[in-house]
């Protein structure tokens, strides 16, 4: 698997769509446009070469299915893993009850294929009234499971950034990892989300595609500047900063009292838990986008919320100037209470 020490080039990434739904090409067109913007090559299924061209590092397939979870389709996807790096399956269901009836099977399949097969949760109703995955969510997946980052990257140094940092910063990342692991604050994989802490000249943040349940401190990067006009992140470190580094940059710039952030994907505990519906203050917006950062900042700054849920995207916890030990204690308390209610 690519380790994201650098941005991928367009010729290194293929994204393919297999669509079993009666679509008029809307999804294929949207993925192709995203490829032009973010730098990957969209290859329709019928144009896919028999073998990966030399130099292609990632081949990602999105398979949209016109029906619910089916074992034979998952097995077909597993066979296709001989060719593809990762595969995302998008099933549709009559209703939420039918979808939840396949939840255990989905979880078992995710575990069996070690995250290389992803099951995208439906987020809207089709014209026929079925629960399905939106075009927006499928396009986001095309980017996230390929090039990942949407920002321009300017690297100042590839030296590990925590070697010369304070022990406090190291303690923050290790302690955050322990809380994240203990409460399983992710849904798809332990690379979900990010940890970030402000420094006197920027902020430290986990690198993209980093296992945060068992954090390797080498996979922490330092962002020293964000240029909103160029959408450019200037950083140091061995690996590219989180694909959400743009949002973190906007939040730190807009909320001077905030000194640290944890973005989690604890869907069962929080995002889709009806008890926490009043915390859903940010609508569906693209990840890695300044608009999302501003929407979260508004909830923190103007509404005084240190716990914000982004619709269909996860949670952001901020410390409101109280420091990271306090932040982790709050997350620990929320997580225990949410787990007790399930």
Tab-separated table of N, CA, C and O in Angstrom, residues 192-310:
chain	number	residue	atom	x	y	z
A	192	UNK	N	-9.091	6.552	10.380
A	192	UNK	CA	-10.115	7.600	10.341
A	192	UNK	C	-9.716	8.782	11.226
A	192	UNK	O	-9.205	8.604	12.333
A	193	UNK	N	-10.007	10.003	10.751
A	193	UNK	CA	-9.884	11.194	11.590
A	193	UNK	C	-8.474	11.749	11.694
A	193	UNK	O	-7.582	11.420	10.908
A	194	UNK	N	-8.257	12.595	12.709
A	194	UNK	CA	-6.930	13.176	12.953
A	194	UNK	C	-6.829	13.668	14.392
A	194	UNK	O	-7.834	13.892	15.074
A	195	UNK	N	-5.589	13.822	14.869
A	195	UNK	CA	-5.271	14.517	16.118
A	195	UNK	C	-4.430	15.732	15.735
A	195	UNK	O	-3.537	15.622	14.892
A	196	UNK	N	-4.666	16.865	16.374
A	196	UNK	CA	-3.877	18.070	16.068
A	196	UNK	C	-3.702	18.916	17.314
A	196	UNK	O	-4.616	19.020	18.146
A	197	UNK	N	-2.519	19.541	17.441
A	197	UNK	CA	-2.246	20.423	18.567
A	197	UNK	C	-1.481	21.651	18.067
A	197	UNK	O	-0.563	21.546	17.252
A	198	UNK	N	-1.874	22.795	18.562
A	198	UNK	CA	-1.266	24.063	18.149
A	198	UNK	C	0.156	24.182	18.691
A	198	UNK	O	0.460	23.716	19.804
A	199	UNK	N	1.037	24.802	17.893
A	199	UNK	CA	2.391	25.143	18.326
A	199	UNK	C	2.563	26.652	18.185
A	199	UNK	O	1.662	27.346	17.715
A	200	UNK	N	3.733	27.162	18.576
A	200	UNK	CA	3.935	28.610	18.467
A	200	UNK	C	4.135	29.076	17.034
A	200	UNK	O	4.133	30.279	16.763
A	201	UNK	N	4.304	28.136	16.094
A	201	UNK	CA	4.507	28.527	14.698
A	201	UNK	C	3.698	27.653	13.733
A	201	UNK	O	4.106	27.404	12.616
A	202	UNK	N	2.544	27.180	14.192
A	202	UNK	CA	1.690	26.358	13.340
A	202	UNK	C	0.964	25.322	14.165
A	202	UNK	O	0.490	25.603	15.272
A	203	UNK	N	0.904	24.095	13.653
A	203	UNK	CA	0.301	23.018	14.438
A	203	UNK	C	0.848	21.670	13.972
A	203	UNK	O	1.275	21.507	12.821
A	204	UNK	N	0.846	20.726	14.893
A	204	UNK	CA	1.212	19.347	14.612
A	204	UNK	C	-0.056	18.548	14.351
A	204	UNK	O	-1.068	18.742	15.038
A	205	UNK	N	-0.007	17.639	13.381
A	205	UNK	CA	-1.196	16.867	13.018
A	205	UNK	C	-0.772	15.495	12.506
A	205	UNK	O	0.310	15.349	11.911
A	206	UNK	N	-1.589	14.500	12.783
A	206	UNK	CA	-1.304	13.171	12.268
A	206	UNK	C	-1.306	13.179	10.741
A	206	UNK	O	-2.055	13.919	10.108
A	207	UNK	N	-0.458	12.356	10.162
A	207	UNK	CA	-0.358	12.262	8.700
A	207	UNK	C	-1.563	11.518	8.131
A	207	UNK	O	-2.262	10.784	8.836
A	208	UNK	N	-1.816	11.729	6.846
A	208	UNK	CA	-2.924	11.041	6.214
A	208	UNK	C	-2.682	9.532	6.176
A	208	UNK	O	-1.536	9.078	6.084
A	209	UNK	N	-3.765	8.780	6.284
A	209	UNK	CA	-3.726	7.304	6.253
A	209	UNK	C	-2.829	6.751	7.362
A	209	UNK	O	-2.034	5.832	7.163
A	210	UNK	N	-2.983	7.313	8.564
A	210	UNK	CA	-2.184	6.892	9.714
A	210	UNK	C	-3.035	6.101	10.689
A	210	UNK	O	-4.143	6.521	11.035
A	211	UNK	N	-2.530	4.977	11.133
A	211	UNK	CA	-3.203	4.180	12.166
A	211	UNK	C	-3.095	4.928	13.486
A	211	UNK	O	-2.015	5.024	14.071
A	212	UNK	N	-4.215	5.446	13.950
A	212	UNK	CA	-4.192	6.247	15.173
A	212	UNK	C	-4.499	5.437	16.430
A	212	UNK	O	-4.359	5.955	17.537
A	213	UNK	N	-4.906	4.178	16.257
A	213	UNK	CA	-5.099	3.320	17.420
A	213	UNK	C	-3.775	2.754	17.911
A	213	UNK	O	-3.668	2.311	19.053
A	214	UNK	N	-2.796	2.751	17.048
A	214	UNK	CA	-1.435	2.287	17.393
A	214	UNK	C	-0.471	3.259	16.722
A	214	UNK	O	0.196	2.913	15.751
A	215	UNK	N	-0.406	4.452	17.247
A	215	UNK	CA	0.236	5.572	16.558
A	215	UNK	C	1.758	5.472	16.540
A	215	UNK	O	2.407	5.319	17.569
A	216	UNK	N	2.304	5.580	15.326
A	216	UNK	CA	3.740	5.711	15.115
A	216	UNK	C	4.040	7.209	15.069
A	216	UNK	O	3.546	7.921	14.192
A	217	UNK	N	4.816	7.711	16.012
A	217	UNK	CA	5.055	9.151	16.116
A	217	UNK	C	5.781	9.728	14.903
A	217	UNK	O	5.782	10.943	14.707
A	218	UNK	N	6.381	8.878	14.083
A	218	UNK	CA	6.978	9.391	12.849
A	218	UNK	C	5.897	9.903	11.898
A	218	UNK	O	6.174	10.725	11.030
A	219	UNK	N	4.675	9.398	12.085
A	219	UNK	CA	3.576	9.801	11.209
A	219	UNK	C	2.808	10.985	11.798
A	219	UNK	O	1.580	11.034	11.781
A	220	UNK	N	3.565	11.922	12.325
A	220	UNK	CA	3.030	13.225	12.743
A	220	UNK	C	3.759	14.278	11.921
A	220	UNK	O	4.987	14.247	11.809
A	221	UNK	N	3.007	15.182	11.321
A	221	UNK	CA	3.576	16.240	10.483
A	221	UNK	C	3.345	17.594	11.146
A	221	UNK	O	2.480	17.738	12.008
A	222	UNK	N	4.113	18.577	10.700
A	222	UNK	CA	3.958	19.931	11.236
A	222	UNK	C	3.547	20.872	10.108
A	222	UNK	O	4.267	21.012	9.108
A	223	UNK	N	2.395	21.489	10.265
A	223	UNK	CA	1.912	22.474	9.297
A	223	UNK	C	2.319	23.857	9.793
A	223	UNK	O	1.971	24.254	10.901
A	224	UNK	N	3.080	24.574	8.964
A	224	UNK	CA	3.545	25.904	9.356
A	224	UNK	C	2.811	27.023	8.635
A	224	UNK	O	2.885	28.177	9.044
A	225	UNK	N	2.100	26.669	7.540
A	225	UNK	CA	1.371	27.713	6.818
A	225	UNK	C	0.292	27.099	5.947
A	225	UNK	O	0.479	26.016	5.381
A	226	UNK	N	-0.840	27.796	5.891
A	226	UNK	CA	-1.886	27.417	4.946
A	226	UNK	C	-2.251	28.644	4.123
A	226	UNK	O	-2.590	29.697	4.673
A	227	UNK	N	-2.140	28.527	2.807
A	227	UNK	CA	-2.493	29.600	1.885
A	227	UNK	C	-3.880	29.302	1.328
A	227	UNK	O	-4.048	28.423	0.480
A	228	UNK	N	-4.916	30.023	1.794
A	228	UNK	CA	-6.277	29.711	1.339
A	228	UNK	C	-6.507	30.007	-0.138
A	228	UNK	O	-7.331	29.354	-0.776
A	229	UNK	N	-5.794	30.977	-0.678
A	229	UNK	CA	-5.984	31.316	-2.099
A	229	UNK	C	-5.447	30.218	-3.014
A	229	UNK	O	-6.039	29.925	-4.055
A	230	UNK	N	-4.337	29.622	-2.631
A	230	UNK	CA	-3.752	28.536	-3.419
A	230	UNK	C	-4.171	27.162	-2.902
A	230	UNK	O	-3.845	26.153	-3.518
A	231	UNK	N	-4.883	27.146	-1.788
A	231	UNK	CA	-5.245	25.895	-1.115
A	231	UNK	C	-3.989	25.048	-0.905
A	231	UNK	O	-3.960	23.842	-1.151
A	232	UNK	N	-2.949	25.702	-0.377
A	232	UNK	CA	-1.634	25.073	-0.239
A	232	UNK	C	-1.244	24.931	1.220
A	232	UNK	O	-1.302	25.894	1.986
A	233	UNK	N	-0.842	23.723	1.591
A	233	UNK	CA	-0.333	23.422	2.921
A	233	UNK	C	1.196	23.373	2.859
A	233	UNK	O	1.771	22.635	2.053
A	234	UNK	N	1.857	24.171	3.691
A	234	UNK	CA	3.304	24.095	3.846
A	234	UNK	C	3.585	23.302	5.122
A	234	UNK	O	3.041	23.622	6.184
A	235	UNK	N	4.418	22.277	5.005
A	235	UNK	CA	4.586	21.370	6.134
A	235	UNK	C	6.001	20.807	6.191
A	235	UNK	O	6.784	20.920	5.247
A	236	UNK	N	6.286	20.169	7.327
A	236	UNK	CA	7.505	19.389	7.504
A	236	UNK	C	7.103	18.023	8.031
A	236	UNK	O	6.086	17.887	8.722
A	237	UNK	N	7.922	17.029	7.715
A	237	UNK	CA	7.640	15.677	8.187
A	237	UNK	C	7.828	14.656	7.086
A	237	UNK	O	7.927	14.995	5.907
A	238	UNK	N	7.872	13.399	7.480
A	238	UNK	CA	8.099	12.317	6.517
A	238	UNK	C	6.884	12.039	5.642
A	238	UNK	O	7.018	11.518	4.537
A	239	UNK	N	5.694	12.392	6.137
A	239	UNK	CA	4.471	12.009	5.448
A	239	UNK	C	3.537	13.208	5.290
A	239	UNK	O	3.613	14.174	6.058
A	240	UNK	N	2.664	13.122	4.293
A	240	UNK	CA	1.702	14.194	4.042
A	240	UNK	C	0.775	14.387	5.249
A	240	UNK	O	0.284	13.408	5.817
A	241	UNK	N	0.512	15.629	5.645
A	241	UNK	CA	-0.441	15.860	6.734
A	241	UNK	C	-1.819	15.296	6.393
A	241	UNK	O	-2.137	15.022	5.232
A	242	UNK	N	-2.624	15.144	7.412
A	242	UNK	CA	-3.982	14.626	7.262
A	242	UNK	C	-4.706	15.259	6.080
A	242	UNK	O	-4.523	16.435	5.773
A	243	UNK	N	-5.539	14.467	5.411
A	243	UNK	CA	-6.362	15.004	4.329
A	243	UNK	C	-7.341	16.046	4.849
A	243	UNK	O	-7.916	16.816	4.075
A	244	UNK	N	-7.533	16.110	6.171
A	244	UNK	CA	-8.371	17.132	6.802
A	244	UNK	C	-7.539	18.292	7.352
A	244	UNK	O	-8.051	19.092	8.144
A	245	UNK	N	-6.269	18.387	6.960
A	245	UNK	CA	-5.413	19.449	7.498
A	245	UNK	C	-5.931	20.834	7.144
A	245	UNK	O	-5.715	21.798	7.895
A	246	UNK	N	-6.614	20.960	6.010
A	246	UNK	CA	-7.187	22.264	5.628
A	246	UNK	C	-8.216	22.704	6.658
A	246	UNK	O	-8.220	23.857	7.100
A	247	UNK	N	-9.117	21.786	7.052
A	247	UNK	CA	-10.120	22.143	8.055
A	247	UNK	C	-9.447	22.520	9.372
A	247	UNK	O	-9.834	23.502	10.020
A	248	UNK	N	-8.434	21.733	9.781
A	248	UNK	CA	-7.745	22.038	11.029
A	248	UNK	C	-7.092	23.412	10.971
A	248	UNK	O	-7.145	24.181	11.946
A	249	UNK	N	-6.482	23.750	9.818
A	249	UNK	CA	-5.847	25.058	9.659
A	249	UNK	C	-6.877	26.178	9.809
A	249	UNK	O	-6.610	27.209	10.459
A	250	UNK	N	-8.032	26.007	9.195
A	250	UNK	CA	-9.085	27.029	9.283
A	250	UNK	C	-9.586	27.164	10.718
A	250	UNK	O	-9.780	28.272	11.217
A	251	UNK	N	-9.776	26.035	11.410
A	251	UNK	CA	-10.271	26.085	12.786
A	251	UNK	C	-9.270	26.789	13.695
A	251	UNK	O	-9.628	27.673	14.485
A	252	UNK	N	-7.996	26.426	13.603
A	252	UNK	CA	-6.997	27.069	14.450
A	252	UNK	C	-6.906	28.567	14.165
A	252	UNK	O	-6.725	29.374	15.078
A	253	UNK	N	-7.034	28.952	12.894
A	253	UNK	CA	-6.966	30.373	12.544
A	253	UNK	C	-8.202	31.129	13.007
A	253	UNK	O	-8.114	32.303	13.401
A	254	UNK	N	-9.353	30.476	12.980
A	254	UNK	CA	-10.619	31.152	13.299
A	254	UNK	C	-10.965	31.112	14.781
A	254	UNK	O	-11.774	31.923	15.246
A	255	UNK	N	-10.382	30.177	15.515
A	255	UNK	CA	-10.729	29.977	16.927
A	255	UNK	C	-9.464	30.046	17.775
A	255	UNK	O	-8.875	29.002	18.111
A	256	UNK	N	-8.998	31.249	18.108
A	256	UNK	CA	-7.720	31.390	18.818
A	256	UNK	C	-7.675	30.710	20.176
A	256	UNK	O	-6.587	30.413	20.678
A	257	UNK	N	-8.834	30.443	20.788
A	257	UNK	CA	-8.835	29.789	22.102
A	257	UNK	C	-8.580	28.294	22.002
A	257	UNK	O	-8.211	27.652	22.989
A	258	UNK	N	-8.753	27.734	20.832
A	258	UNK	CA	-8.586	26.291	20.650
A	258	UNK	C	-7.103	25.955	20.525
A	258	UNK	O	-6.400	26.518	19.685
A	259	UNK	N	-6.637	25.026	21.344
A	259	UNK	CA	-5.229	24.627	21.264
A	259	UNK	C	-5.050	23.195	20.769
A	259	UNK	O	-3.945	22.827	20.378
A	260	UNK	N	-6.115	22.395	20.772
A	260	UNK	CA	-5.996	21.031	20.250
A	260	UNK	C	-7.347	20.519	19.766
A	260	UNK	O	-8.405	20.987	20.216
A	261	UNK	N	-7.282	19.574	18.836
A	261	UNK	CA	-8.474	19.039	18.172
A	261	UNK	C	-8.345	17.529	18.037
A	261	UNK	O	-7.255	17.013	17.797
A	262	UNK	N	-9.472	16.840	18.168
A	262	UNK	CA	-9.567	15.438	17.790
A	262	UNK	C	-10.767	15.288	16.864
A	262	UNK	O	-11.883	15.676	17.223
A	263	UNK	N	-10.499	14.760	15.682
A	263	UNK	CA	-11.579	14.441	14.740
A	263	UNK	C	-11.712	12.926	14.715
A	263	UNK	O	-10.749	12.217	14.405
A	264	UNK	N	-12.890	12.427	15.079
A	264	UNK	CA	-13.127	10.994	15.171
A	264	UNK	C	-14.276	10.587	14.257
A	264	UNK	O	-15.006	11.434	13.743
A	265	UNK	N	-14.406	9.285	14.049
A	265	UNK	CA	-15.496	8.738	13.230
A	265	UNK	C	-16.240	7.673	14.047
A	265	UNK	O	-16.429	6.548	13.588
A	266	UNK	N	-16.644	8.053	15.243
A	266	UNK	CA	-17.336	7.115	16.138
A	266	UNK	C	-18.824	7.114	15.812
A	266	UNK	O	-19.662	7.588	16.587
A	267	UNK	N	-19.160	6.569	14.655
A	267	UNK	CA	-20.523	6.676	14.138
A	267	UNK	C	-21.566	6.087	15.075
A	267	UNK	O	-22.622	6.690	15.301
A	268	UNK	N	-21.291	4.912	15.614
A	268	UNK	CA	-22.285	4.284	16.484
A	268	UNK	C	-22.431	5.035	17.807
A	268	UNK	O	-23.537	5.183	18.328
A	269	UNK	N	-21.322	5.503	18.337
A	269	UNK	CA	-21.387	6.222	19.611
A	269	UNK	C	-22.043	7.583	19.466
A	269	UNK	O	-22.860	7.981	20.308
A	270	UNK	N	-21.703	8.311	18.397
A	270	UNK	CA	-22.098	9.711	18.323
A	270	UNK	C	-22.838	10.114	17.048
A	270	UNK	O	-23.987	10.532	17.101
A	271	UNK	N	-22.180	9.993	15.892
A	271	UNK	CA	-22.712	10.599	14.668
A	271	UNK	C	-24.121	10.133	14.347
A	271	UNK	O	-24.971	10.936	13.953
A	272	UNK	N	-24.377	8.830	14.514
A	272	UNK	CA	-25.710	8.304	14.176
A	272	UNK	C	-26.488	7.886	15.419
A	272	UNK	O	-27.456	7.142	15.326
A	273	UNK	N	-26.066	8.371	16.554
A	273	UNK	CA	-26.761	8.097	17.808
A	273	UNK	C	-27.807	9.187	18.032
A	273	UNK	O	-27.459	10.364	18.179
A	274	UNK	N	-29.104	8.826	18.052
A	274	UNK	CA	-30.160	9.851	18.197
A	274	UNK	C	-29.988	10.732	19.429
A	274	UNK	O	-30.403	11.895	19.424
A	275	UNK	N	-29.359	10.214	20.476
A	275	UNK	CA	-29.173	11.003	21.692
A	275	UNK	C	-28.333	12.256	21.438
A	275	UNK	O	-28.477	13.261	22.137
A	276	UNK	N	-27.448	12.188	20.433
A	276	UNK	CA	-26.540	13.305	20.174
A	276	UNK	C	-26.938	14.102	18.934
A	276	UNK	O	-26.120	14.841	18.384
A	277	UNK	N	-28.201	13.964	18.537
A	277	UNK	CA	-28.642	14.652	17.322
A	277	UNK	C	-28.494	16.166	17.430
A	277	UNK	O	-28.248	16.848	16.426
A	278	UNK	N	-28.622	16.726	18.628
A	278	UNK	CA	-28.504	18.177	18.775
A	278	UNK	C	-27.076	18.670	18.577
A	278	UNK	O	-26.844	19.877	18.437
A	279	UNK	N	-26.105	17.748	18.533
A	279	UNK	CA	-24.724	18.136	18.267
A	279	UNK	C	-24.417	18.181	16.771
A	279	UNK	O	-23.320	18.601	16.391
A	280	UNK	N	-25.358	17.735	15.943
A	280	UNK	CA	-25.148	17.769	14.489
A	280	UNK	C	-25.416	19.184	14.011
A	280	UNK	O	-26.546	19.549	13.666
A	281	UNK	N	-24.386	20.006	14.003
A	281	UNK	CA	-24.538	21.423	13.665
A	281	UNK	C	-23.869	21.791	12.342
A	281	UNK	O	-23.928	22.950	11.927
A	282	UNK	N	-23.241	20.806	11.699
A	282	UNK	CA	-22.551	21.073	10.435
A	282	UNK	C	-23.178	20.193	9.350
A	282	UNK	O	-23.233	18.966	9.500
A	283	UNK	N	-23.646	20.776	8.261
A	283	UNK	CA	-24.294	19.993	7.200
A	283	UNK	C	-23.276	19.203	6.384
A	283	UNK	O	-22.060	19.330	6.582
A	284	UNK	N	-23.770	18.398	5.465
A	284	UNK	CA	-22.893	17.622	4.590
A	284	UNK	C	-22.091	18.560	3.696
A	284	UNK	O	-22.652	19.361	2.956
A	285	UNK	N	-20.778	18.469	3.812
A	285	UNK	CA	-19.855	19.272	3.007
A	285	UNK	C	-18.672	18.385	2.635
A	285	UNK	O	-18.363	17.416	3.340
A	286	UNK	N	-17.964	18.707	1.548
A	286	UNK	CA	-16.806	17.887	1.166
A	286	UNK	C	-15.703	17.941	2.220
A	286	UNK	O	-15.467	18.984	2.837
A	287	UNK	N	-15.025	16.811	2.423
A	287	UNK	CA	-13.888	16.815	3.336
A	287	UNK	C	-12.707	17.526	2.657
A	287	UNK	O	-12.676	17.708	1.440
A	288	UNK	N	-11.733	17.940	3.467
A	288	UNK	CA	-10.560	18.614	2.917
A	288	UNK	C	-10.892	19.933	2.269
A	288	UNK	O	-10.189	20.389	1.368
A	289	UNK	N	-11.936	20.589	2.734
A	289	UNK	CA	-12.471	21.784	2.091
A	289	UNK	C	-12.569	22.914	3.107
A	289	UNK	O	-13.003	22.700	4.245
A	290	UNK	N	-12.189	24.112	2.700
A	290	UNK	CA	-12.229	25.246	3.614
A	290	UNK	C	-13.621	25.523	4.148
A	290	UNK	O	-13.795	25.956	5.289
A	291	UNK	N	-14.650	25.262	3.324
A	291	UNK	CA	-16.018	25.509	3.772
A	291	UNK	C	-16.365	24.661	4.986
A	291	UNK	O	-17.070	25.121	5.901
A	292	UNK	N	-15.875	23.440	5.008
A	292	UNK	CA	-16.132	22.574	6.153
A	292	UNK	C	-15.423	23.118	7.388
A	292	UNK	O	-15.988	23.135	8.488
A	293	UNK	N	-14.191	23.572	7.220
A	293	UNK	CA	-13.469	24.168	8.344
A	293	UNK	C	-14.185	25.377	8.901
A	293	UNK	O	-14.287	25.556	10.130
A	294	UNK	N	-14.715	26.222	8.024
A	294	UNK	CA	-15.434	27.416	8.493
A	294	UNK	C	-16.740	27.041	9.191
A	294	UNK	O	-17.131	27.690	10.176
A	295	UNK	N	-17.419	26.012	8.696
A	295	UNK	CA	-18.676	25.590	9.323
A	295	UNK	C	-18.420	25.046	10.726
A	295	UNK	O	-19.175	25.346	11.670
A	296	UNK	N	-17.359	24.260	10.898
A	296	UNK	CA	-17.011	23.749	12.226
A	296	UNK	C	-16.587	24.902	13.131
A	296	UNK	O	-16.999	24.982	14.300
A	297	UNK	N	-15.794	25.824	12.590
A	297	UNK	CA	-15.349	26.984	13.377
A	297	UNK	C	-16.526	27.797	13.883
A	297	UNK	O	-16.525	28.268	15.027
A	298	UNK	N	-17.524	27.955	13.044
A	298	UNK	CA	-18.700	28.729	13.449
A	298	UNK	C	-19.408	28.060	14.623
A	298	UNK	O	-19.851	28.729	15.561
A	299	UNK	N	-19.515	26.749	14.590
A	299	UNK	CA	-20.150	26.042	15.703
A	299	UNK	C	-19.336	26.186	16.986
A	299	UNK	O	-19.899	26.353	18.071
A	300	UNK	N	-18.014	26.122	16.859
A	300	UNK	CA	-17.156	26.263	18.034
A	300	UNK	C	-17.175	27.691	18.562
A	300	UNK	O	-17.391	27.932	19.761
A	301	UNK	N	-16.966	28.644	17.662
A	301	UNK	CA	-16.788	30.047	18.063
A	301	UNK	C	-18.110	30.720	18.412
A	301	UNK	O	-18.231	31.355	19.467
A	302	UNK	N	-19.095	30.602	17.536
A	302	UNK	CA	-20.335	31.354	17.704
A	302	UNK	C	-21.365	30.642	18.576
A	302	UNK	O	-22.166	31.282	19.238
A	303	UNK	N	-21.322	29.300	18.555
A	303	UNK	CA	-22.297	28.546	19.351
A	303	UNK	C	-21.687	27.994	20.637
A	303	UNK	O	-22.384	27.397	21.447
A	304	UNK	N	-20.383	28.182	20.797
A	304	UNK	CA	-19.726	27.737	22.018
A	304	UNK	C	-19.701	26.236	22.199
A	304	UNK	O	-19.747	25.728	23.325
A	305	UNK	N	-19.604	25.504	21.098
A	305	UNK	CA	-19.629	24.035	21.160
A	305	UNK	C	-18.215	23.461	21.082
A	305	UNK	O	-17.487	23.759	20.155
A	306	UNK	N	-17.873	22.644	22.049
A	306	UNK	CA	-16.575	21.955	22.007
A	306	UNK	C	-16.720	20.540	21.454
A	306	UNK	O	-15.720	19.842	21.276
A	307	UNK	N	-17.953	20.124	21.188
A	307	UNK	CA	-18.250	18.808	20.623
A	307	UNK	C	-19.217	19.038	19.469
A	307	UNK	O	-20.384	19.363	19.667
A	308	UNK	N	-18.695	18.892	18.257
A	308	UNK	CA	-19.467	19.183	17.045
A	308	UNK	C	-19.553	17.911	16.201
A	308	UNK	O	-18.542	17.224	15.994
A	309	UNK	N	-20.754	17.607	15.735
A	309	UNK	CA	-20.918	16.482	14.815
A	309	UNK	C	-21.175	17.024	13.421
A	309	UNK	O	-22.037	17.884	13.219
A	310	UNK	N	-20.408	16.516	12.454
A	310	UNK	CA	-20.587	16.864	11.052
A	310	UNK	C	-21.461	15.784	10.405
A	310	UNK	O	-21.133	14.595	10.484
